Coordinates of C-alpha atoms in Angstrom, one line a residue:
Chain A
M1 CA -72.5 -69.3 27.1
G2 CA -73.6 -72.3 29.7
S3 CA -76.2 -73.8 27.9
G4 CA -78.9 -72.0 31.5
L5 CA -77.7 -68.6 29.8
I6 CA -78.8 -69.3 26.9
I7 CA -82.8 -70.5 28.3
I8 CA -82.6 -67.0 30.3
F9 CA -81.3 -65.4 26.8
T10 CA -84.2 -66.8 25.3
V11 CA -86.9 -66.6 27.4
N12 CA -86.3 -62.9 28.2
I13 CA -86.4 -61.9 24.2
V14 CA -89.4 -63.7 23.8
I15 CA -90.7 -62.2 27.3
W16 CA -90.0 -58.4 25.8
T17 CA -91.1 -59.1 22.3
G18 CA -94.1 -60.4 23.3
I19 CA -94.6 -56.9 25.2
V20 CA -93.8 -54.8 22.6
L21 CA -95.4 -56.2 20.2
Y22 CA -98.9 -56.7 22.6
L23 CA -98.0 -53.2 23.1
F24 CA -98.3 -51.8 19.4
H25 CA -101.5 -54.1 19.7
I26 CA -102.7 -52.2 22.4
D27 CA -102.2 -49.3 20.8
R28 CA -103.8 -49.6 17.1
K29 CA -106.5 -50.6 18.7
I30 CA -107.8 -47.4 20.9
G31 CA -106.5 -45.5 18.8
K32 CA -108.9 -47.2 16.2
L33 CA -112.2 -47.2 19.2
E34 CA -111.2 -43.9 19.5
R35 CA -112.1 -42.3 15.7
K36 CA -114.4 -44.2 16.3
I37 CA -116.0 -42.7 19.8
E38 CA -115.0 -39.7 17.4
K39 CA -116.7 -39.8 14.5
T40 CA -120.6 -41.6 16.7
S41 CA -120.5 -38.6 19.3
R42 CA -119.9 -36.1 16.3
E43 CA -122.9 -38.0 14.1
N44 CA -125.0 -37.8 16.5
Chain B
M1 CA -97.0 -39.0 26.4
I2 CA -95.8 -41.1 23.6
R3 CA -97.8 -40.9 20.4
H4 CA -95.7 -40.9 17.9
K5 CA -94.8 -43.8 16.2
T6 CA -90.9 -42.7 15.2
L7 CA -90.9 -43.1 19.1
K8 CA -92.1 -45.8 18.9
I9 CA -90.0 -47.5 16.3
V10 CA -86.8 -46.1 18.0
L11 CA -87.6 -47.2 21.4
T12 CA -87.6 -50.7 19.3
I13 CA -85.3 -50.6 17.6
L14 CA -83.8 -49.3 21.7
M15 CA -84.8 -52.4 23.4
S16 CA -83.7 -54.9 20.9
F17 CA -80.4 -54.2 21.4
V18 CA -80.4 -54.2 25.4
L19 CA -82.1 -57.0 25.3
F20 CA -79.3 -58.4 22.8
G21 CA -76.1 -56.0 24.3
S22 CA -77.3 -57.6 27.6
F23 CA -76.4 -60.7 26.3
L24 CA -73.9 -61.2 23.5
Y25 CA -72.0 -57.2 23.8
T26 CA -71.5 -56.8 27.1
R27 CA -69.2 -59.4 29.3
N28 CA -69.4 -60.7 33.1
A29 CA -68.7 -57.5 36.0
A30 CA -65.9 -58.5 37.8
G31 CA -67.1 -58.9 41.7
F32 CA -70.1 -60.4 40.6
P33 CA -70.5 -64.8 41.1
G34 CA -70.7 -65.7 37.6
E35 CA -73.1 -63.9 35.2
S36 CA -75.0 -62.5 37.4
S37 CA -74.2 -58.8 36.4
R38 CA -76.7 -59.1 33.7
I39 CA -79.6 -59.1 36.4
M40 CA -78.4 -55.3 36.7
F41 CA -79.7 -54.2 33.2
F42 CA -83.5 -55.4 33.8
H43 CA -83.2 -55.0 37.5
V44 CA -81.4 -51.5 38.5
P45 CA -83.9 -49.5 35.2
Q46 CA -86.8 -51.9 36.7
A47 CA -86.3 -50.4 40.3
W48 CA -85.7 -47.1 38.4
V49 CA -89.1 -46.8 36.5
A50 CA -91.2 -48.0 39.5
V51 CA -89.7 -44.9 41.9
M52 CA -90.6 -42.7 38.9
A53 CA -94.1 -43.7 39.0
F54 CA -94.5 -43.5 42.3
S55 CA -93.5 -40.1 42.1
L56 CA -95.4 -39.1 39.3
S57 CA -98.8 -40.6 40.7
M58 CA -97.8 -38.1 43.8
V59 CA -96.9 -35.3 41.4
F60 CA -100.4 -36.1 39.5
S61 CA -101.8 -36.9 42.6
V62 CA -101.3 -33.0 44.2
I63 CA -102.2 -31.2 40.8
Y64 CA -105.4 -34.0 41.2
L65 CA -106.1 -32.1 44.2
K66 CA -105.3 -28.6 43.2
K67 CA -108.0 -28.5 39.9
R68 CA -110.7 -31.2 40.7
D69 CA -109.2 -32.4 37.0
V70 CA -110.2 -36.5 36.3
R71 CA -107.4 -36.2 33.9
Y72 CA -105.2 -35.8 36.5
D73 CA -106.8 -38.7 39.0
M74 CA -106.7 -40.8 35.4
L75 CA -102.9 -40.2 35.0
A76 CA -102.0 -40.7 39.1
V77 CA -103.4 -43.8 39.1
S78 CA -102.5 -45.3 36.1
S79 CA -99.0 -44.6 37.7
S80 CA -99.3 -46.0 40.5
E81 CA -100.3 -49.3 38.3
L82 CA -97.9 -49.4 36.0
G83 CA -95.2 -48.4 39.7
F84 CA -96.6 -51.5 41.5
L85 CA -95.9 -54.0 38.2
F86 CA -92.6 -52.4 37.9
C87 CA -91.8 -53.2 42.0
I88 CA -92.7 -56.8 41.4
L89 CA -90.6 -57.5 38.3
A90 CA -88.3 -55.7 40.4
M91 CA -88.8 -57.5 43.6
L92 CA -89.1 -60.7 41.3
T93 CA -85.4 -59.9 39.4
G94 CA -84.0 -59.7 43.0
S95 CA -84.2 -63.1 44.2
M96 CA -83.5 -63.8 41.0
F97 CA -80.4 -61.9 42.0
A98 CA -80.9 -63.5 45.6
R99 CA -80.0 -67.1 44.0
L100 CA -77.0 -66.4 42.8
T101 CA -75.1 -64.0 44.9
W102 CA -76.7 -65.3 48.7
G103 CA -78.0 -68.3 48.1
S104 CA -81.7 -68.2 48.7
F105 CA -84.3 -66.4 47.3
W106 CA -85.9 -64.9 50.4
N107 CA -83.8 -63.3 52.9
W108 CA -85.7 -61.0 54.7
D109 CA -82.5 -59.4 53.9
P110 CA -83.3 -54.6 54.4
R111 CA -83.3 -54.1 50.8
E112 CA -86.1 -57.2 49.9
T113 CA -88.8 -56.7 53.1
S114 CA -88.4 -52.4 52.3
I115 CA -90.3 -53.1 48.8
L116 CA -92.6 -56.2 50.2
I117 CA -94.0 -53.9 52.9
L118 CA -93.9 -50.7 49.6
L119 CA -95.5 -52.8 47.5
M120 CA -98.4 -53.6 50.1
I121 CA -98.7 -50.0 51.3
Y122 CA -100.2 -49.9 47.0
G123 CA -101.9 -52.4 47.5
A124 CA -104.2 -50.9 50.0
Y125 CA -103.5 -47.9 47.5
F126 CA -106.1 -49.9 45.0
A127 CA -108.0 -51.4 47.4
L128 CA -109.3 -48.1 48.8
R129 CA -109.9 -47.0 45.5
S130 CA -112.2 -50.6 44.9
A131 CA -113.9 -49.8 48.4
V132 CA -115.6 -46.4 47.2
N133 CA -118.0 -46.2 45.3
D134 CA -118.5 -42.8 44.9
Q135 CA -116.7 -40.9 42.7
D136 CA -115.4 -37.5 43.9
D137 CA -114.7 -39.5 46.9
K138 CA -112.6 -42.4 45.5
R139 CA -110.7 -39.4 43.9
K140 CA -110.2 -37.5 46.8
F141 CA -109.3 -40.2 49.5
S142 CA -107.2 -42.0 46.6
A143 CA -105.1 -39.1 46.1
V144 CA -104.3 -38.5 49.6
Y145 CA -103.4 -41.6 50.1
S146 CA -101.1 -42.1 47.3
L147 CA -99.6 -38.4 48.9
L148 CA -99.1 -40.3 52.4
A149 CA -98.0 -43.4 50.8
F150 CA -95.9 -41.7 48.6
A151 CA -93.6 -40.0 51.3
T152 CA -92.4 -43.4 52.9
V153 CA -91.3 -44.0 49.2
P154 CA -88.0 -42.5 50.2
F155 CA -87.9 -43.9 53.7
F156 CA -87.5 -47.5 52.7
I157 CA -85.5 -47.6 49.1
F158 CA -83.2 -45.0 50.3
I159 CA -82.7 -44.6 53.9
V160 CA -83.4 -48.6 55.2
P161 CA -81.2 -50.5 52.9
R162 CA -78.4 -47.7 54.5
I163 CA -78.6 -47.2 58.2
T164 CA -80.1 -51.4 58.5
I165 CA -76.8 -54.2 57.7
S166 CA -77.8 -55.1 54.0
L167 CA -76.8 -58.4 51.7
H168 CA -77.5 -55.6 48.9
P169 CA -75.0 -53.7 46.4
S170 CA -74.6 -49.9 47.5
D171 CA -72.6 -48.7 45.1
T172 CA -72.0 -50.6 42.4
M173 CA -73.8 -49.5 39.1
N174 CA -71.5 -46.1 39.9
P175 CA -69.9 -44.8 36.4
M176 CA -67.1 -44.6 39.1
N177 CA -66.5 -47.9 38.8
P178 CA -63.3 -49.4 37.9
Q179 CA -65.2 -52.4 37.9
L180 CA -67.7 -51.2 35.1
D181 CA -66.4 -51.5 31.8
F182 CA -67.2 -48.7 28.2
R183 CA -70.2 -51.6 26.7
F184 CA -71.2 -51.9 30.4
M185 CA -72.3 -49.0 31.5
L186 CA -73.4 -48.5 28.0
V187 CA -75.7 -50.9 27.3
F188 CA -76.7 -50.0 31.9
I189 CA -77.3 -46.4 30.4
L190 CA -79.9 -47.4 27.5
A191 CA -81.9 -49.9 29.6
L192 CA -82.5 -47.5 31.5
V193 CA -83.6 -44.5 29.1
A194 CA -85.4 -48.2 27.5
F195 CA -87.2 -49.1 30.2
T196 CA -88.7 -45.6 30.4
G197 CA -89.4 -45.1 27.4
I198 CA -92.0 -48.3 28.3
F199 CA -93.0 -46.9 31.3
F200 CA -94.5 -43.5 29.8
W201 CA -95.4 -45.9 25.8
M202 CA -97.6 -48.0 28.4
L203 CA -98.9 -44.9 30.8
S204 CA -100.2 -43.7 27.7
L205 CA -101.7 -46.2 26.8
K206 CA -103.8 -46.7 30.1
Y207 CA -104.4 -42.8 30.4
R208 CA -106.5 -42.8 27.1
W209 CA -108.1 -46.3 27.6
L210 CA -109.2 -44.9 31.0
Q211 CA -110.5 -41.4 29.0
L212 CA -112.4 -44.1 26.2
E213 CA -114.5 -45.4 29.4
E214 CA -115.2 -42.6 30.8
K215 CA -116.7 -41.1 27.3
F216 CA -118.0 -44.7 26.6
N217 CA -120.0 -43.9 30.5
R218 CA -120.9 -40.6 28.9
M219 CA -122.6 -41.1 25.6
D220 CA -125.2 -43.7 26.0
T221 CA -124.4 -47.0 25.3
S222 CA -127.1 -48.1 22.9
W223 CA -125.1 -46.7 19.9
D224 CA -123.4 -49.2 18.5
L225 CA -119.3 -49.2 17.9
D226 CA -118.7 -52.0 15.8

């Protein structure tokens, strides 16, 4: 691989790994919020 | 919708294979200058997901108009937003490919111009949604607009590039193309699956988020959720 290709490869890996990790993070947050809203509406 | 944890992990593994495989497992396809063929693992799936998202938005809009169920409006708007995002990604990767093959990022090629017009049409969809205050009118107008907007998709994506002289390669990703070997096709098909999976995961997250917003608006906002 040429140096240009290595840079594109690394950038691509960083971007898509970031996106997937962010999706996991958001998924967990939404799950937590869903449970909280469910619990709050049951209590009220 | 993707809610099962195993599916998400499988999707992550698949995406990792596509990322590494596209650079380390495959060779350059013959007929493409330099390393430009590797863009196909990202550009084509992104364009496919954009078309699929716009189609789904149209389907959800039709269901909304029929049933007047808010959930379908949420799905339609989420799908349009993601279609817009993937359309921009397809345009960016396409312009990188254009730079490598035709020497310039933007050539006003029929394919490039039609994807730009498509982005403007769907941009107007979001402008329409933000311009109407009444929630029912907003949902109704945007569902009708989504139908009209989708009517232009086959024209701009499939017809315009075929009736005009385009620099864009037309059948390079055809499995019968002898220039593409097994490894190339394998990573390409897995990339299609991975990007489709990522799209459905994002759609499910956006839909759940809109549902939460709706529930929260109906609740007494003085409730402490922290």
